[in-house]
């Protein structure tokens, strides 16, 4: 069933009783009503006068089906009342419950089903009067529903708790059904005669049936005038089907077990099952929507957590480098001071390096913030050679500590780029730090070659080749995923940050195997369009 257009205040739950029907719903209801009319025309013809045989199990089967349908519908509607607390819903749910219960004495008193004139000591008239009361009650509840729906907003909602309200309605309905059954069956002899014999009706029946049809029509008109919800729409179809049923059961043959009488029962069954079907359809749709909303919410939360994780991990990752440098420089300064004759020049240099690294940490934090803040990036014109030299200066100590030979081959005539120098420097520092780790974990020659050149498409390309352990085949794509690491204390954020920085500069970063056994990282950045 297609979801109707929703015209419900945001704080109200979506239910059949307060969701407006969409165009597909209206079309479907119209089609069902048309099908009813067509069936009416077909079944009200000459054929409906034909008197058929009495099928003994028909009434109990029909009655049980109606009882079960109406009861389930009542339970579902009582549930909707518990959610929305609308008095109107309480009225219609009670209506369904009442009509469900009324089926029981109707079945039991039906002549010839359980006893020749019915159980409960009934005579011939009881069944008919129970039928009349049942078919008068349902439109009455529908009318109450429409009037309560439009009641003063202060009175529209049930103020107390739902449980006692539902229980009271159930108890009152059951009591009324019992009392009505007792009165009707006990007073059978005094009731105006609707049945002449177990099969044929009197002319009074035509009069009563006309009143019932008129009563159902009034309910239909009120629903039509006030229709707002999916429930209103389908109740309209239901009361139409009720009216058709009463017509077919009474007019064409004026007798039980005529073809028209059987056809009327089919209408009765269909009308009883309609709202139940729509309720079940709506509940399934709403459930599916709820499920997808919950899943979407969960995904969104996970994404947010991922971003949170990514931000904190990247801050930790990026800040570690300058912090290590600050500690190393400060230690170096202290050890120069501890000399018998403190070497103040070296101390000064160490302190300068502390200041530089401190500033670099400050800039990194600022950059991470701007990196995660969309649309707040400041780009300048820069020379990639300068960025490479600055990056090498940052990791110089570490390179020396691991006795790594660095070969630099920079094309000094490269066009300038447009970008964020600190971010690009971070890319280089990360790549160099990874190369150092890869070479530190392996014996043999340790050479880091850095080259800058123009690639075939006119972008500036930086190549960094090491003689480390290389990338495992099959991991060349995964190493760029956040949190992917093969190191005991790695965070797996470096390469993912590098790639996102390069891509934010409209470039690309990739890795391949080096002929010397290590890894070759390459990245490109387009040249500055303003100066090229
Ligand atoms: P981390 O350094 O914290 O592990 P990275 O994202 O920087 O995170 O790197 C992810 C993984 O990629 C590393 O754990 C390592 O296995 C691999 N890797 C990165 N650079 C190199 C390299 N130059 N040589 C070999 N493996 C590398």
Coordinates of C-alpha atoms and ligand atoms in Angstrom, one line a residue:
X1 CA 0.0 0.0 0.0
X2 CA 1.4 3.4 -0.9
X3 CA 2.1 5.7 1.9
X4 CA -0.3 8.6 2.1
X5 CA 0.7 12.2 2.0
X6 CA 1.4 13.1 5.6
X7 CA -0.4 16.1 7.0
X8 CA 0.2 15.5 10.7
X9 CA 1.8 17.7 13.3
X10 CA 5.4 16.7 13.9
X11 CA 4.8 15.7 17.5
X12 CA 1.9 13.3 16.7
X13 CA 2.6 9.7 15.8
X14 CA 1.6 8.6 12.3
X15 CA -1.4 6.3 12.4
X16 CA -4.3 5.4 10.1
X17 CA -6.6 7.7 12.0
X18 CA -4.6 10.9 11.5
X19 CA -2.8 10.4 8.2
X20 CA -4.5 12.0 5.2
X21 CA -5.1 9.7 2.4
X22 CA -2.8 10.2 -0.6
X23 CA -4.0 10.1 -4.2
X24 CA -3.3 6.3 -4.6
X25 CA -5.3 5.5 -1.5
X26 CA -8.2 7.6 -2.7
X27 CA -8.1 5.9 -6.1
X28 CA -8.0 2.5 -4.5
X29 CA -11.0 3.3 -2.3
X30 CA -12.9 4.7 -5.3
X31 CA -12.1 1.6 -7.4
X32 CA -13.4 -0.6 -4.5
X33 CA -16.6 1.4 -4.3
X34 CA -17.0 1.1 -8.0
X35 CA -16.5 -2.6 -7.9
X36 CA -19.2 -2.8 -5.1
X37 CA -21.6 -0.9 -7.3
X38 CA -20.9 -3.1 -10.3
X39 CA -21.4 -6.2 -8.1
X40 CA -24.6 -4.7 -6.8
X41 CA -26.0 -4.2 -10.3
X42 CA -25.0 -7.7 -11.2
X43 CA -26.4 -9.4 -8.1
X44 CA -29.6 -7.3 -7.8
X45 CA -30.9 -8.5 -11.2
X46 CA -33.3 -11.2 -11.9
X47 CA -31.0 -13.9 -10.6
X48 CA -31.1 -12.6 -7.1
X49 CA -34.8 -13.6 -6.8
X50 CA -33.9 -17.2 -7.3
X51 CA -34.5 -19.2 -4.2
X52 CA -31.5 -21.4 -3.4
X53 CA -31.1 -24.3 -1.1
X54 CA -30.3 -23.6 2.6
X55 CA -26.6 -24.4 3.1
X56 CA -26.4 -25.4 6.7
X57 CA -22.8 -24.5 7.6
X58 CA -23.0 -21.1 5.8
X59 CA -24.3 -19.0 8.7
X60 CA -21.9 -20.3 11.3
X61 CA -18.9 -20.0 8.9
X62 CA -20.0 -16.5 7.8
X63 CA -20.8 -15.4 11.4
X64 CA -17.4 -16.7 12.8
X65 CA -15.5 -14.9 10.0
X66 CA -17.3 -11.6 10.7
X67 CA -16.8 -12.0 14.4
X68 CA -13.0 -12.6 14.1
X69 CA -12.6 -9.8 11.6
X70 CA -14.5 -7.3 13.7
X71 CA -12.8 -8.3 16.8
X72 CA -9.2 -8.0 15.3
X73 CA -10.2 -4.6 13.8
X74 CA -11.5 -3.5 17.2
X75 CA -8.2 -4.5 18.9
X76 CA -6.1 -2.7 16.4
X77 CA -8.3 0.4 16.6
X78 CA -8.2 0.3 20.5
X79 CA -4.4 0.3 20.1
X80 CA -4.6 3.4 17.9
X81 CA -6.7 5.0 20.5
X82 CA -4.1 4.2 23.1
X83 CA -1.5 6.0 21.0
X84 CA -3.6 9.0 19.9
X85 CA -6.1 9.2 22.9
X86 CA -8.9 10.4 20.5
X87 CA -12.4 9.9 21.8
X88 CA -13.5 9.4 18.2
X89 CA -11.2 6.4 17.9
X90 CA -12.6 5.0 21.1
X91 CA -16.1 5.3 19.6
X92 CA -15.3 3.5 16.4
X93 CA -13.2 0.8 18.1
X94 CA -16.2 0.2 20.5
X95 CA -18.4 0.1 17.4
X96 CA -16.3 -2.7 15.9
X97 CA -16.2 -4.5 19.3
X98 CA -20.0 -4.2 19.7
X99 CA -20.8 -5.5 16.2
X100 CA -18.4 -8.4 16.7
X101 CA -20.2 -9.4 19.9
X102 CA -23.6 -9.0 18.3
X103 CA -22.8 -11.6 15.8
X104 CA -22.8 -14.3 18.5
X105 CA -26.5 -14.1 19.5
X106 CA -27.4 -13.5 15.9
X107 CA -25.7 -16.8 15.0
X108 CA -27.0 -18.7 18.0
X109 CA -30.6 -17.6 17.4
X110 CA -30.5 -18.2 13.6
X111 CA -33.4 -20.6 12.8
X112 CA -32.3 -24.0 11.8
X113 CA -28.6 -23.5 12.6
X114 CA -28.4 -24.9 16.1
X115 CA -32.1 -25.5 16.7
X116 CA -35.2 -25.2 14.5
X117 CA -36.1 -21.8 15.9
X118 CA -32.6 -21.0 17.2
X119 CA -30.9 -21.4 20.6
X120 CA -31.3 -19.2 23.7
X121 CA -35.0 -20.0 23.7
X122 CA -35.5 -17.7 20.8
X123 CA -38.6 -17.6 18.5
X124 CA -38.6 -16.6 14.9
X125 CA -38.3 -12.9 15.4
X126 CA -35.1 -12.7 17.6
X127 CA -32.6 -13.2 14.8
X128 CA -34.1 -10.4 12.7
X129 CA -34.2 -7.9 15.5
X130 CA -30.6 -8.7 16.5
X131 CA -29.6 -8.2 12.9
X132 CA -31.5 -4.8 12.8
X133 CA -29.9 -3.7 16.1
X134 CA -26.4 -4.7 14.9
X135 CA -26.8 -2.9 11.6
X136 CA -28.3 0.2 13.2
X137 CA -25.5 0.2 15.8
X138 CA -22.5 0.3 13.5
X139 CA -23.5 3.5 11.6
X140 CA -24.4 5.0 15.0
X141 CA -20.9 4.4 16.2
X142 CA -19.6 5.9 12.9
X143 CA -21.7 9.0 13.3
X144 CA -20.5 9.3 16.9
X145 CA -16.9 9.0 15.5
X146 CA -17.4 11.8 12.9
X147 CA -19.0 14.1 15.5
X148 CA -16.4 13.4 18.1
X149 CA -13.6 14.0 15.6
X150 CA -14.9 17.5 15.1
X151 CA -15.6 18.2 18.7
X152 CA -14.1 21.1 20.5
X153 CA -10.3 20.4 20.7
X154 CA -10.5 20.4 24.5
X155 CA -13.0 17.5 24.4
X156 CA -11.5 15.7 21.5
X157 CA -8.8 13.9 23.5
X158 CA -9.3 11.5 26.3
X159 CA -7.6 12.9 29.4
X160 CA -7.4 9.7 31.5
X161 CA -5.3 6.6 30.9
X162 CA -6.1 4.4 27.9
X163 CA -6.4 1.1 29.7
X164 CA -9.4 1.8 31.9
X165 CA -11.2 3.6 29.0
X166 CA -10.8 0.6 26.8
X167 CA -11.8 -1.8 29.5
X168 CA -14.9 0.3 30.3
X169 CA -16.0 0.3 26.7
X170 CA -15.4 -3.4 26.4
X171 CA -17.4 -4.1 29.5
X172 CA -20.3 -1.7 28.5
X173 CA -20.5 -3.2 25.0
X174 CA -20.6 -6.7 26.4
X175 CA -23.2 -5.8 29.0
X176 CA -25.4 -4.1 26.3
X177 CA -25.1 -7.1 24.0
X178 CA -26.1 -9.4 26.9
X179 CA -29.1 -7.2 27.9
X180 CA -30.2 -6.8 24.3
X181 CA -30.0 -10.5 23.7
X182 CA -32.0 -11.3 26.9
X183 CA -34.7 -8.7 26.1
X184 CA -35.0 -9.8 22.4
X185 CA -35.0 -13.5 23.0
X186 CA -37.3 -13.3 26.0
X187 CA -39.7 -10.9 24.4
X188 CA -39.6 -12.7 21.0
X189 CA -43.4 -13.3 21.1
X190 CA -44.1 -9.5 21.6
X191 CA -41.8 -8.3 18.9
X192 CA -43.3 -6.9 15.7
X193 CA -43.1 -9.7 13.1
X194 CA -40.4 -9.5 10.6
X195 CA -40.3 -13.2 9.6
X196 CA -43.5 -14.9 8.4
X197 CA -41.7 -18.3 8.5
X198 CA -38.0 -19.3 8.9
X199 CA -37.4 -18.3 5.2
X200 CA -39.8 -15.5 4.2
X201 CA -39.9 -11.9 5.5
X202 CA -42.9 -9.6 6.1
X203 CA -43.4 -6.2 4.5
X204 CA -42.2 -4.6 7.8
X205 CA -38.7 -5.9 6.9
X206 CA -38.7 -3.7 3.8
X207 CA -39.5 -0.7 5.9
X208 CA -36.8 -1.5 8.5
X209 CA -34.2 -2.2 5.8
X210 CA -35.0 1.1 4.2
X211 CA -34.4 2.9 7.6
X212 CA -31.1 1.0 8.0
X213 CA -30.0 2.0 4.5
X214 CA -30.9 5.6 5.3
X215 CA -29.0 5.5 8.6
X216 CA -25.9 4.1 6.9
X217 CA -26.2 6.7 4.2
X218 CA -26.3 9.5 6.8
X219 CA -23.1 8.1 8.3
X220 CA -21.7 8.0 4.7
X221 CA -22.6 11.7 4.2
X222 CA -21.1 12.8 7.5
X223 CA -17.9 10.9 6.7
X224 CA -17.8 12.4 3.2
X225 CA -18.2 15.9 4.6
X226 CA -15.6 15.6 7.2
X227 CA -13.2 13.1 5.6
X228 CA -9.7 13.8 6.5
X229 CA -7.9 10.6 7.4
X230 CA -7.3 7.2 5.8
X231 CA -9.7 5.7 8.3
X232 CA -12.4 8.1 7.3
X233 CA -12.0 7.1 3.7
X234 CA -12.2 3.4 4.3
X235 CA -15.1 3.8 6.7
X236 CA -17.0 5.4 3.9
X237 CA -16.4 2.3 1.8
X238 CA -17.5 0.1 4.7
X239 CA -20.8 1.9 5.3
X240 CA -21.5 1.8 1.6
X241 CA -20.9 -1.9 1.6
X242 CA -23.2 -2.3 4.7
X243 CA -26.0 -0.4 2.9
X244 CA -25.5 -2.6 -0.2
X245 CA -25.6 -5.7 2.0
X246 CA -28.8 -4.7 3.7
X247 CA -30.4 -3.9 0.3
X248 CA -29.4 -7.3 -1.2
X249 CA -30.4 -9.3 1.9
X250 CA -33.8 -7.7 1.9
X251 CA -35.2 -6.4 -1.3
X252 CA -34.6 -8.7 -4.2
X253 CA -36.1 -11.9 -2.8
X254 CA -37.7 -10.8 0.5
X255 CA -36.6 -14.2 1.7
X256 CA -33.6 -15.9 3.3
X257 CA -31.4 -18.1 1.1
X258 CA -32.2 -16.3 -2.1
X259 CA -29.3 -15.6 -4.4
X260 CA -29.5 -11.9 -3.4
X261 CA -29.4 -12.9 0.3
X262 CA -26.2 -14.9 -0.2
X263 CA -24.7 -12.1 -2.3
X264 CA -25.5 -9.6 0.5
X265 CA -23.6 -11.8 2.9
X266 CA -20.5 -11.7 0.7
X267 CA -20.8 -7.9 0.8
X268 CA -21.1 -8.1 4.6
X269 CA -17.9 -10.2 4.8
X270 CA -16.0 -7.8 2.4
X271 CA -17.0 -4.7 4.4
X272 CA -16.1 -6.3 7.6
X273 CA -12.6 -7.2 6.4
X274 CA -11.9 -3.9 4.6
X275 CA -10.7 -1.8 7.5
X276 CA -8.8 -4.7 8.9
X277 CA -6.9 -5.1 5.6
X278 CA -6.2 -1.3 5.4
X279 CA -5.1 -1.3 9.1
X280 CA -2.7 -4.2 8.5
X281 CA -1.4 -2.6 5.3
X282 CA -0.8 0.7 7.0
X283 CA 0.8 -0.9 10.0
X284 CA 3.2 -2.9 7.8
X285 CA 4.1 0.3 5.8
X286 CA 4.6 2.3 8.9
X287 CA 6.7 -0.5 10.4
X288 CA 8.8 -0.6 7.3
X289 CA 9.3 3.1 7.4
X290 CA 10.1 3.1 11.1
X291 CA 12.6 0.3 10.5
X292 CA 14.3 2.2 7.7
X293 CA 14.3 5.4 9.8
X294 CA 15.9 3.6 12.7
X295 CA 18.5 2.1 10.3
X296 CA 19.2 5.5 8.8
X297 CA 19.5 7.0 12.2
X298 CA 21.9 4.3 13.2
X299 CA 24.0 4.8 10.1
X300 CA 24.1 8.5 10.6
X301 CA 25.2 8.0 14.2
X302 CA 27.9 5.6 13.2
X303 CA 29.0 8.1 10.5
X304 CA 29.1 10.8 13.1
X305 CA 31.1 8.6 15.5
X306 CA 33.5 7.7 12.6
X307 CA 34.0 11.4 11.9
X308 CA 34.5 12.0 15.6
X309 CA 37.0 9.1 15.7
X310 CA 38.7 10.4 12.6
X311 CA 39.0 13.9 13.9
X312 CA 40.4 12.8 17.3
X313 CA 42.7 10.2 15.7
X314 CA 44.0 12.7 13.2
X315 CA 44.7 15.4 15.8
X316 CA 46.6 12.8 17.8
X317 CA 48.4 11.6 14.8
X318 CA 49.4 15.0 13.4
X319 CA 50.3 16.5 16.7
X320 CA 52.6 13.6 17.7
X321 CA 55.3 14.6 15.2
X322 CA 55.9 18.2 16.5
X323 CA 55.5 17.0 20.1
X324 CA 58.3 14.4 19.6
X325 CA 60.4 17.1 18.0
X326 CA 59.8 19.5 20.9
X327 CA 60.8 16.8 23.5
X328 CA 63.9 15.8 21.5
X329 CA 65.0 19.5 21.0
X330 CA 64.3 20.3 24.7
X331 CA 66.3 17.2 25.8
X332 CA 69.1 18.2 23.5
X333 CA 69.1 21.8 24.9
X334 CA 69.2 20.4 28.5
X335 CA 72.1 18.1 27.7
X336 CA 74.0 21.1 26.2
X337 CA 73.3 23.0 29.4
X338 CA 74.6 20.1 31.5
X339 CA 78.1 20.3 29.9
X340 CA 80.9 21.7 32.1
X341 CA 81.0 24.6 29.8
X342 CA 77.4 25.0 28.5
X343 CA 77.3 25.5 24.8
X344 CA 74.9 28.4 24.6
X345 CA 74.7 28.5 20.8
X346 CA 73.5 24.9 20.7
X347 CA 71.1 25.6 23.5
X348 CA 69.7 28.6 21.5
X349 CA 69.4 26.4 18.4
X350 CA 67.6 23.7 20.4
X351 CA 65.2 26.3 21.8
X352 CA 64.6 27.7 18.4
X353 CA 63.7 24.3 17.2
X354 CA 61.3 24.0 20.1
X355 CA 59.7 27.2 19.1
X356 CA 59.4 26.2 15.5
X357 CA 57.9 22.8 16.4
X358 CA 55.5 24.5 18.8
X359 CA 54.3 26.9 16.1
X360 CA 54.0 24.0 13.6
X361 CA 51.8 22.2 16.1
X362 CA 49.7 25.3 16.5
X363 CA 49.3 25.6 12.7
X364 CA 48.5 21.9 12.4
X365 CA 45.7 22.1 14.9
X366 CA 44.4 25.2 13.0
X367 CA 44.6 23.2 9.8
X368 CA 42.9 20.2 11.1
X369 CA 40.0 22.4 12.2
X370 CA 39.8 24.1 8.8
X371 CA 40.1 20.7 7.1
X372 CA 37.0 19.5 8.8
X373 CA 35.2 22.8 8.4
X374 CA 33.8 22.9 4.9
X375 CA 34.5 26.0 2.8
X376 CA 36.9 27.6 5.3
X377 CA 40.2 26.9 3.5
X378 CA 42.8 29.4 2.7
X379 CA 45.0 28.6 -0.3
X380 CA 48.1 30.5 -1.4
X381 CA 50.5 30.2 -4.3
X382 CA 53.5 28.0 -3.4
X383 CA 56.6 26.3 -4.7
X384 CA 56.6 22.6 -4.1
X385 CA 60.4 22.7 -3.7
X386 CA 60.0 24.9 -0.6
X387 CA 57.4 22.6 0.8
X388 CA 59.7 19.5 0.3
X389 CA 62.7 21.3 1.9
X390 CA 60.5 22.4 4.9
X391 CA 59.2 18.9 5.4
X392 CA 62.7 17.4 5.3
X393 CA 63.8 20.0 7.9
X394 CA 61.0 18.7 10.2
X395 CA 62.1 15.1 10.0
X396 CA 65.9 15.7 9.7
X397 CA 66.7 14.4 13.2
X398 CA 64.7 11.2 12.7
X399 CA 66.3 10.6 9.3
X400 CA 69.8 11.0 10.8
X401 CA 68.9 8.8 13.8
X402 CA 68.1 6.0 11.4
X403 CA 71.1 6.7 9.2
X404 CA 69.0 7.2 6.1
X405 CA 70.5 8.6 3.0
X406 CA 68.3 11.2 1.3
X407 CA 68.6 12.0 -2.4
X408 CA 66.6 14.9 -3.6
X409 CA 66.1 15.7 -7.2
X410 CA 64.0 18.8 -7.5
X411 CA 63.0 20.5 -10.8
X412 CA 63.6 24.1 -9.9
X413 CA 61.6 25.4 -12.9
X414 CA 58.3 23.9 -11.9
X415 CA 55.3 26.1 -12.1
X416 CA 53.8 27.3 -8.8
X417 CA 50.9 25.5 -7.2
X418 CA 47.8 26.8 -5.4
X419 CA 47.3 25.1 -2.0
X420 CA 47.8 25.1 1.7
X421 CA 51.6 24.8 2.4
X422 CA 51.2 23.3 5.9
X423 CA 48.8 20.7 4.7
X424 CA 51.0 19.7 1.8
X425 CA 54.0 19.7 4.2
X426 CA 52.0 17.3 6.4
X427 CA 51.5 15.0 3.5
X428 CA 55.3 14.9 2.9
X429 CA 56.1 14.5 6.5
X430 CA 53.7 11.6 6.8
X431 CA 55.1 9.9 3.8
X432 CA 58.7 10.4 4.9
X433 CA 57.8 9.2 8.5
X434 CA 56.2 6.0 7.0
X435 CA 59.3 5.5 4.8
X436 CA 61.6 5.8 7.8
X437 CA 59.5 3.2 9.7
X438 CA 59.5 0.9 6.7
X439 CA 63.3 1.1 6.3
X440 CA 63.9 1.0 10.1
X441 CA 62.3 -2.4 10.3
X442 CA 64.6 -3.9 7.7
X443 CA 68.4 -4.4 7.3
X444 CA 70.2 -3.3 4.2
X445 CA 70.7 0.0 2.4
X446 CA 68.4 2.8 3.6
X447 CA 67.9 5.4 0.8
X448 CA 65.0 7.8 0.5
X449 CA 64.7 9.4 -2.9
X450 CA 62.5 12.4 -3.4
X451 CA 61.8 13.9 -6.9
X452 CA 59.6 16.6 -8.2
X453 CA 58.7 16.9 -11.9
X454 CA 55.8 17.7 -14.3
X455 CA 53.8 14.6 -15.2
X456 CA 52.3 13.8 -18.6
X457 CA 49.1 15.8 -17.9
X458 CA 50.9 19.0 -16.8
X459 CA 50.4 18.5 -13.0
X460 CA 53.3 18.7 -10.6
X461 CA 54.2 15.2 -9.4
X462 CA 56.2 14.3 -6.3
X463 CA 57.7 10.9 -6.1
X464 CA 59.0 9.4 -2.9
X465 CA 60.8 6.1 -3.1
X466 CA 62.3 4.1 -0.2
X467 CA 64.2 0.9 0.3
X468 CA 62.0 -0.3 3.1
X469 CA 60.0 -3.6 3.4
X470 CA 57.5 -2.5 0.8
X471 CA 53.8 -2.9 0.7
X472 CA 52.2 -6.3 0.9
X473 CA 50.6 -7.3 -2.4
X474 CA 46.9 -6.9 -2.0
X475 CA 47.2 -4.1 0.6
X476 CA 48.0 -1.3 -1.8
X477 CA 44.4 0.1 -1.7
X478 CA 43.7 -0.8 1.9
X479 CA 46.6 1.1 3.3
X480 CA 44.7 4.3 2.5
X481 CA 41.7 3.3 4.5
X482 CA 41.3 5.0 7.9
X483 CA 42.4 2.9 10.8
X484 CA 44.4 0.5 8.6
X485 CA 47.8 -0.2 10.2
X486 CA 50.3 -2.9 10.4
X487 CA 52.3 -1.2 13.1
X488 CA 52.1 -2.2 16.7
X489 CA 51.5 1.4 17.8
X490 CA 50.2 2.8 14.5
X491 CA 46.9 4.6 14.2
X492 CA 46.3 4.0 10.5
X493 CA 45.3 7.6 9.9
X494 CA 48.4 9.1 8.2
X495 CA 47.7 7.9 4.6
X496 CA 44.0 8.5 4.8
X497 CA 44.7 12.1 5.9
X498 CA 47.3 12.4 3.1
X499 CA 44.9 11.2 0.5
X500 CA 42.1 13.5 1.6
X501 CA 44.5 16.5 1.6
X502 CA 45.8 15.7 -1.8
X503 CA 42.3 15.1 -3.2
X504 CA 41.1 18.4 -1.6
X505 CA 43.9 19.9 -3.8
X506 CA 42.3 18.2 -6.8
X507 CA 45.3 15.8 -7.0
X508 CA 45.9 12.1 -6.6
X509 CA 48.0 10.0 -4.3
X510 CA 48.9 6.4 -5.0
X511 CA 51.5 3.8 -4.3
X512 CA 53.4 1.2 -6.3
X513 CA 56.2 -1.2 -5.6
X514 CA 59.7 0.0 -6.1
X515 CA 62.3 -1.9 -8.2
X516 CA 64.6 -1.8 -5.2
X517 CA 62.1 -3.7 -3.0
X518 CA 60.5 -0.8 -1.2
X519 CA 57.5 1.4 -1.9
X520 CA 57.0 4.3 -4.2
X521 CA 54.5 6.9 -3.3
X522 CA 53.5 9.5 -5.8
X523 CA 51.1 12.4 -5.6
X524 CA 50.1 15.1 -8.1
X525 CA 48.8 18.6 -7.6
X526 CA 47.5 20.8 -10.4
X527 CA 49.5 24.0 -11.1
X528 CA 48.2 27.3 -10.0
X529 CA 45.9 28.5 -12.9
X530 CA 46.6 32.1 -12.0
X531 CA 50.3 32.0 -12.7
X532 CA 50.7 29.3 -15.3
Ligands
LIG1 P1 50.2 4.2 10.4 O1 51.5 4.8 10.0 O2 49.7 4.7 11.7 O3 50.2 2.7 10.3 P2 49.4 5.0 7.8 O4 48.0 5.3 7.3 O5 50.3 6.1 7.6 O6 49.1 4.7 9.3 O7 49.9 3.7 7.1 C1 49.1 2.6 7.0 C2 49.9 1.4 6.7 O8 50.5 1.5 5.3 C3 51.1 1.2 7.5 O9 50.8 0.5 8.8 C4 52.0 0.3 6.7 O10 51.7 -1.0 6.7 C5 51.7 0.8 5.3 N1 52.8 1.7 4.8 C6 52.7 3.1 4.7 N2 53.8 3.6 4.1 C7 54.6 2.5 3.9 C8 56.0 2.4 3.3 N3 56.7 3.5 2.9 N4 56.5 1.2 3.1 C9 55.8 0.1 3.6 N5 54.5 0.1 4.1 C10 54.0 1.3 4.2

